[in-house]
Structure formats: structure tokens, C-alpha cells
mmCIF file of C-alpha atoms and ligand atoms in Angstrom:
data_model
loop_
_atom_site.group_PDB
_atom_site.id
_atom_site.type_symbol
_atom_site.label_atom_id
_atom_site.label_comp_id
_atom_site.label_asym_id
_atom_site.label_seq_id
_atom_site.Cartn_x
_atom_site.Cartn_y
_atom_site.Cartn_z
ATOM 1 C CA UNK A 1 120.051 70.747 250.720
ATOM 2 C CA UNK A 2 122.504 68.327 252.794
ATOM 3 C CA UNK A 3 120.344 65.757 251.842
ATOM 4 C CA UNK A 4 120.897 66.559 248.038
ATOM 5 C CA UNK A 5 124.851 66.980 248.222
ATOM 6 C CA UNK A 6 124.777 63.386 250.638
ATOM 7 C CA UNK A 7 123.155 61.299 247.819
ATOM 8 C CA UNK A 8 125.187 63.119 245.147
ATOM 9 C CA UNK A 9 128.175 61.976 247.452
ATOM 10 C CA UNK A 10 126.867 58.410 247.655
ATOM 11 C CA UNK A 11 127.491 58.721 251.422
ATOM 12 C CA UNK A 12 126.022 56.134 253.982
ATOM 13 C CA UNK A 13 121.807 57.027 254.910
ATOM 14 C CA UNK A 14 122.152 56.388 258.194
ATOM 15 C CA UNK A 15 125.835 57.765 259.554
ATOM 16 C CA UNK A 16 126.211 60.330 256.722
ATOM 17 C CA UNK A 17 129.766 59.861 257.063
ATOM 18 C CA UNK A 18 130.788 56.045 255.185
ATOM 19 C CA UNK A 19 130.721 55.806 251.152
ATOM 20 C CA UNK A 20 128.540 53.454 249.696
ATOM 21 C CA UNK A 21 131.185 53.181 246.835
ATOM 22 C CA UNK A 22 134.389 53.066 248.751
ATOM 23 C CA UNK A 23 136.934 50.727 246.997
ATOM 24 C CA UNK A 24 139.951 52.358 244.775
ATOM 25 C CA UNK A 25 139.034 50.199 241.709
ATOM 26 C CA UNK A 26 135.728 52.195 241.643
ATOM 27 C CA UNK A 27 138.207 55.610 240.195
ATOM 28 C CA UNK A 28 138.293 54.017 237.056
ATOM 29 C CA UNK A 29 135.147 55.996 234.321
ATOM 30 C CA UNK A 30 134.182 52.931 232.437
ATOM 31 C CA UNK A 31 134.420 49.896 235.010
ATOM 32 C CA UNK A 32 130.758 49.103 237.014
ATOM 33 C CA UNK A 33 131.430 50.598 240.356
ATOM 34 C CA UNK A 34 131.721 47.655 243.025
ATOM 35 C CA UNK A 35 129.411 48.903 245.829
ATOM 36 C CA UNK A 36 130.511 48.104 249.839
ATOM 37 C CA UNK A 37 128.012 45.298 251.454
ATOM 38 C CA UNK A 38 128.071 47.442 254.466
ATOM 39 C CA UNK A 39 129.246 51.056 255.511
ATOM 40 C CA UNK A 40 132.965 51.398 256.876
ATOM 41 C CA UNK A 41 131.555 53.866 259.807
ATOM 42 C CA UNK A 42 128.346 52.522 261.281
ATOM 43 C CA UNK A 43 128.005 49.109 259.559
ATOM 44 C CA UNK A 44 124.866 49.643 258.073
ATOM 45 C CA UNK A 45 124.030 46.972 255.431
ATOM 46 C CA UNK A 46 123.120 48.811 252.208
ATOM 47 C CA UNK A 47 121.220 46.157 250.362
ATOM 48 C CA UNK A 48 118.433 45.440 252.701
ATOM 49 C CA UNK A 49 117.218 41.564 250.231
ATOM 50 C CA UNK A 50 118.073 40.514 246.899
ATOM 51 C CA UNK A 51 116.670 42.648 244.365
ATOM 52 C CA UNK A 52 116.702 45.802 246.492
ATOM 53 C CA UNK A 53 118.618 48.307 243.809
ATOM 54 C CA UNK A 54 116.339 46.581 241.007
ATOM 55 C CA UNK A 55 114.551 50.045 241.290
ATOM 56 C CA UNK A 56 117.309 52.581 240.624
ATOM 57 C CA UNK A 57 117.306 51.322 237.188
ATOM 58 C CA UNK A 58 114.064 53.343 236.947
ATOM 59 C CA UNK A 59 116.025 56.204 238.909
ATOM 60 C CA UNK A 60 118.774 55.592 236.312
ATOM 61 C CA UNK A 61 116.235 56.287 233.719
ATOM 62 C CA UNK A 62 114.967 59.270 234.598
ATOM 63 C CA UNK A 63 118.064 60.698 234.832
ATOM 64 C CA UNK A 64 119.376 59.648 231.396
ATOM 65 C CA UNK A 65 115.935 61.511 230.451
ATOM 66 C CA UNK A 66 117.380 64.832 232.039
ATOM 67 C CA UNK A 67 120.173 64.300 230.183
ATOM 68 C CA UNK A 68 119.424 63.969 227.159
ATOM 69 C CA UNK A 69 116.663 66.940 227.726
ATOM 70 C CA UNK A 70 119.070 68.851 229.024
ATOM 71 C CA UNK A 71 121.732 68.315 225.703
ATOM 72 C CA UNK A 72 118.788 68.751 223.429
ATOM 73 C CA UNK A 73 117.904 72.302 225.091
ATOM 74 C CA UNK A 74 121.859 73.182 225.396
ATOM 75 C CA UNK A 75 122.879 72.173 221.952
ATOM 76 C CA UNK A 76 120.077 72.677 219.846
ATOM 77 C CA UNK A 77 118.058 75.402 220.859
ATOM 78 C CA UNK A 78 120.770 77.337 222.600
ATOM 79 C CA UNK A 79 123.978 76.783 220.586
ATOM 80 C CA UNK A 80 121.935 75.715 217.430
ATOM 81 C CA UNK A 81 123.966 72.948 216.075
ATOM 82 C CA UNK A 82 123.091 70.977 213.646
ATOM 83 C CA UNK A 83 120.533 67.953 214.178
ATOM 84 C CA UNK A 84 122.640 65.449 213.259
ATOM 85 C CA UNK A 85 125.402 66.699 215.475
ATOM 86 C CA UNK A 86 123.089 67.373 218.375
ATOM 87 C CA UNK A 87 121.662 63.301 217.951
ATOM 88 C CA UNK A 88 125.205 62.074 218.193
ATOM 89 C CA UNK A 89 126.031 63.992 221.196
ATOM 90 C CA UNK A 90 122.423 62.575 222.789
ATOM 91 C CA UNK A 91 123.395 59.630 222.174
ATOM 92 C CA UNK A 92 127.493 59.790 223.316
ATOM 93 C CA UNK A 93 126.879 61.627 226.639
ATOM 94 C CA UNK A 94 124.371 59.068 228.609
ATOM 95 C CA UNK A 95 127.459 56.240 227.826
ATOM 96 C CA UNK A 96 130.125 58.518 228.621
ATOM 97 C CA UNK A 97 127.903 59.892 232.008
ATOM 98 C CA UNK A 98 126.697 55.558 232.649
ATOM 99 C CA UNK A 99 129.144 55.140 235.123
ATOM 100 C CA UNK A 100 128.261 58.355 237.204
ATOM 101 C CA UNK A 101 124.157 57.588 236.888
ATOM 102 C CA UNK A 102 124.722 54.271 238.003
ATOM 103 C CA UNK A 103 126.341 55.661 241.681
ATOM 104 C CA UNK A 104 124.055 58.197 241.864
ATOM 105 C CA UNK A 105 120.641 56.068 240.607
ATOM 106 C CA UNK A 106 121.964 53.652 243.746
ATOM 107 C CA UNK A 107 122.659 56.260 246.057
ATOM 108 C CA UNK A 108 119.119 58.378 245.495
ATOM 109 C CA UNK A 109 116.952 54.865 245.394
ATOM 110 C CA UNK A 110 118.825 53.895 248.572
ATOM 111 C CA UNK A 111 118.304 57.392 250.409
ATOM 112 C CA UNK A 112 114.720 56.875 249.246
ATOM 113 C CA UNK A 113 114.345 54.410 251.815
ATOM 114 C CA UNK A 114 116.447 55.051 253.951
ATOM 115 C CA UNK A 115 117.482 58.808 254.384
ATOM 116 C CA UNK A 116 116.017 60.965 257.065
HETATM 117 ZN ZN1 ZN B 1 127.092 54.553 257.740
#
């Protein structure tokens, strides 16, 4: 469970304590979050070679999946809107949500390899 609410916090794999997204700029919802090279705490280097967070784009994926799943189920077959609203909000909630799923896609692929 502290596993869970540490990647959902982007915090460091190894100390637990740093933020892999620490900068201010990184408050802003639509700017790409600027990730740290290494953790403030323990100095842990998050990306390990070139290429590493290539793979949370897959994590990123998935989770744009549950979203949309989960705003099908919600809308549609529990609020019953209509299908045309229901494909609009399917498609407005992954852009308004990309800025979250790419933190947390980076922090889950990262704690992947590296969480305990
Ligand atoms: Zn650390």
C-alpha cells in the first residue's frame, strides 16, 4: 500500500523521501513536467541510460485505457448520457488528465525497476 501512494507521489525508489518532479515550474497543468536528473535526498540518478522512460509511454497507455473505461462506465452506463456527449468527454479527459499520466507513467515504470 506505501508502495502504491510512493509512486502516486512520484517520490524517489530508493530514499522514499526526494521527488522525482521537484521544480516549481512543474505546478503549472498543461506544461511537460521537467523531471530532476537526480534525487535532492540520496542522489540517486533516476534515468539509469538514454531511452530508459521510453517504456512508460506503454504505462502511459494503459492508463489512458482506464480512463477512458472508466468515463465510458461512469457516464454512459451509470449516468446514461448521451453517446455523443459521453465520446466528447472520452476524448477531453485523457488531454486534460496528460499532464498527471505523464508523472505518474514515469514514476510507476521507474518504481518498476527500481522500488523494493
Ligand atoms: Zn532518493
Amino acid at each position: 500500500m506505501n508502495k502504491i501512494l510512493n509512486m502516486l507521489k512520484c517520490k524517489c525508489p530508493n530514499c522514499k523521501k526526494g521527488k522525482i518532479f521537484s521544480s516549481k515550474k512543474n505546478r503549472l497543468l498543461f506544461q511537460l513536467p521537467k523531471m530532476d536528473a537526480n534525487c535532492a535526498e540520496c542522489n540517486f540518478k533516476f534515468e539509469k541510460e538514454p531511452g530508459f522512460f521510453f517504456g512508460a509511454m506503454f504505462v502511459s497507455y494503459a492508463l489512458i485505457v482506464a480512463e477512458v473505461v472508466a468515463c465510458v462506465v461512469l457516464f454512459k452506463f451509470l449516468l446514461d448520457f448521451s453517446y455523443l456527449k459521453v465520446i466528447i468527454i472520452t476524448i477531453v479527459t485523457p488531454v486534460l488528465l496528460s499532464t498527471i499520466n505523464f508523472r505518474i507513467s514515469r514514476s510507476i515504470w521507474i518504481h518498476m525497476f527500481y522500488g523494493d
